[in-house]
Short mmCIF file of C-alpha atoms in Angstrom, two decimals:
data_model
loop_
_atom_site.label_atom_id
_atom_site.label_comp_id
_atom_site.label_asym_id
_atom_site.label_seq_id
_atom_site.Cartn_x
_atom_site.Cartn_y
_atom_site.Cartn_z
CA GLU A 1 -27.18 -132.73 -81.12
CA MET A 2 -25.79 -130.63 -83.98
CA GLU A 3 -29.25 -130.33 -85.43
CA ASP A 4 -30.52 -129.24 -82.03
CA LEU A 5 -27.81 -126.59 -81.78
CA LYS A 6 -28.60 -125.37 -85.29
CA GLN A 7 -32.27 -125.18 -84.42
CA ARG A 8 -31.60 -123.30 -81.16
CA LEU A 9 -29.18 -121.03 -83.01
CA GLY A 10 -31.84 -120.34 -85.65
CA GLU A 11 -34.38 -119.57 -82.95
CA ARG A 12 -31.92 -117.30 -81.18
CA GLU A 13 -31.17 -115.48 -84.46
CA ARG A 14 -34.92 -115.01 -85.09
CA GLU A 15 -35.36 -113.70 -81.56
CA MET A 16 -32.45 -111.30 -82.06
CA ASP A 17 -33.87 -110.23 -85.44
CA GLU A 18 -37.24 -109.59 -83.76
CA GLU A 19 -35.55 -107.62 -80.97
CA ARG A 20 -33.59 -105.58 -83.52
CA GLU A 21 -36.80 -104.90 -85.46
CA GLU A 22 -38.60 -103.87 -82.26
CA MET A 23 -35.68 -101.61 -81.33
CA ARG A 24 -35.67 -100.10 -84.81
CA GLU A 25 -39.43 -99.50 -84.66
CA ARG A 26 -39.14 -98.04 -81.14
CA GLU A 27 -36.30 -95.80 -82.32
CA ILE A 28 -38.41 -94.64 -85.27
CA ARG A 29 -41.37 -93.91 -82.95
CA GLU A 30 -39.11 -92.04 -80.51
CA LYS A 31 -37.59 -89.98 -83.34
CA GLU A 32 -41.07 -89.17 -84.67
CA GLU A 33 -42.21 -88.16 -81.17
CA MET A 34 -39.10 -86.00 -80.71
CA LYS A 35 -39.74 -84.40 -84.10
CA ARG A 36 -43.35 -83.65 -83.09
CA GLU A 37 -42.16 -82.15 -79.81
CA ILE A 38 -39.53 -80.05 -81.59
CA ASP A 39 -42.11 -78.88 -84.13
CA GLU A 40 -44.50 -77.97 -81.31
CA LEU A 41 -41.76 -76.07 -79.48
CA ASN A 42 -40.81 -74.23 -82.68
CA LYS A 43 -44.45 -73.35 -83.23
CA GLU A 44 -44.73 -72.02 -79.66
CA TYR A 45 -41.46 -70.11 -80.09
CA LYS A 46 -42.70 -68.44 -83.28
CA GLU A 47 -45.99 -67.55 -81.58
CA ARG A 48 -44.10 -65.99 -78.66
CA GLU A 49 -41.95 -64.04 -81.14
CA ARG A 50 -45.12 -62.71 -82.79
CA GLU A 51 -46.54 -61.76 -79.40
CA ILE A 52 -43.31 -59.96 -78.50
CA GLU A 53 -43.33 -58.07 -81.80
CA ASN A 54 -46.98 -57.09 -81.25
CA LEU A 55 -46.16 -55.88 -77.75
CA LYS A 56 -43.16 -53.92 -79.06
CA GLN A 57 -45.41 -52.31 -81.68
CA LYS A 58 -48.04 -51.44 -79.07
CA ASN A 59 -45.31 -50.03 -76.85
CA LYS A 60 -44.05 -47.82 -79.69
CA GLU A 61 -47.60 -46.61 -80.34
CA ARG A 62 -48.07 -45.80 -76.65
CA GLU A 63 -44.75 -43.98 -76.55
CA ARG A 64 -45.89 -41.90 -79.54
CA GLU A 65 -49.21 -41.19 -77.81
CA ILE A 66 -47.40 -40.17 -74.64
CA ALA A 67 -45.06 -37.89 -76.60
CA GLU A 68 -48.04 -36.33 -78.41
CA LEU A 69 -49.99 -35.82 -75.19
CA THR A 70 -46.91 -34.36 -73.50
CA GLN A 71 -46.48 -31.89 -76.37
CA GLN A 72 -50.18 -30.94 -76.18
CA PHE A 73 -49.92 -30.48 -72.41
CA GLU A 74 -46.78 -28.35 -72.70
CA LYS A 75 -48.39 -26.23 -75.43
CA ARG A 76 -51.52 -25.67 -73.31
CA GLU A 77 -49.35 -24.89 -70.31
CA ARG A 78 -47.42 -22.25 -72.31
CA GLU A 79 -50.69 -20.80 -73.60
CA ARG A 80 -52.12 -20.69 -70.07
CA GLU A 81 -48.97 -18.99 -68.78
CA GLU A 82 -49.14 -16.48 -71.64
CA GLU A 83 -52.81 -15.77 -70.88
CA GLN A 84 -51.95 -15.31 -67.20
CA ARG A 85 -49.13 -12.92 -68.10
CA LYS A 86 -51.45 -10.90 -70.37
CA ALA A 87 -54.17 -10.84 -67.72
CA GLU A 88 -51.65 -9.62 -65.13
CA GLU A 89 -50.39 -6.99 -67.57
CA ARG A 90 -53.96 -5.85 -68.28
CA ARG A 91 -54.70 -5.72 -64.53
CA ARG A 92 -51.65 -3.47 -64.00
CA GLU A 93 -52.73 -1.21 -66.86
CA ILE A 94 -56.21 -0.88 -65.37
CA GLU A 95 -54.75 -0.18 -61.94
CA GLU A 96 -52.53 2.51 -63.48
CA GLN A 97 -55.51 4.08 -65.22
CA PHE A 98 -57.47 4.14 -61.97
CA LYS A 99 -54.47 5.58 -60.16
CA LYS A 100 -54.04 8.29 -62.83
CA ARG A 101 -57.74 9.09 -62.66
CA ASP A 102 -57.60 9.19 -58.88
CA ASP A 103 -54.52 11.43 -59.04
CA GLU A 104 -56.27 13.75 -61.53
CA MET A 105 -59.38 13.90 -59.39
CA GLU A 106 -57.22 14.60 -56.35
CA ARG A 107 -55.43 17.44 -58.20
CA GLU A 108 -58.72 18.83 -59.38
CA ARG A 109 -60.03 18.86 -55.83
CA GLU A 110 -56.90 20.53 -54.60
CA GLU A 111 -57.22 23.21 -57.26
#
């Protein structure tokens, strides 16, 4: 009976050793899988960071383009307004000349 108990105890210890080994191997596999998942997530995170930086850079470039185009538009608008002012001034001068000439012709007729 003692021998039987020793044998069953030995078997039970082997079974427990096998279970511990399986648990250890499963734990190792799970840790490796978790590490792979973490590495993949880190890789994705870094890629997203790069994308964000690229978008920020493009946004800055567009803001510069908008500022440049706004300056060009404002400059052209000022030039157009200046040309309009000069044209209006020239029109008044011409009108005055015609009026003076008309006045002179009227005086000459009256004389």
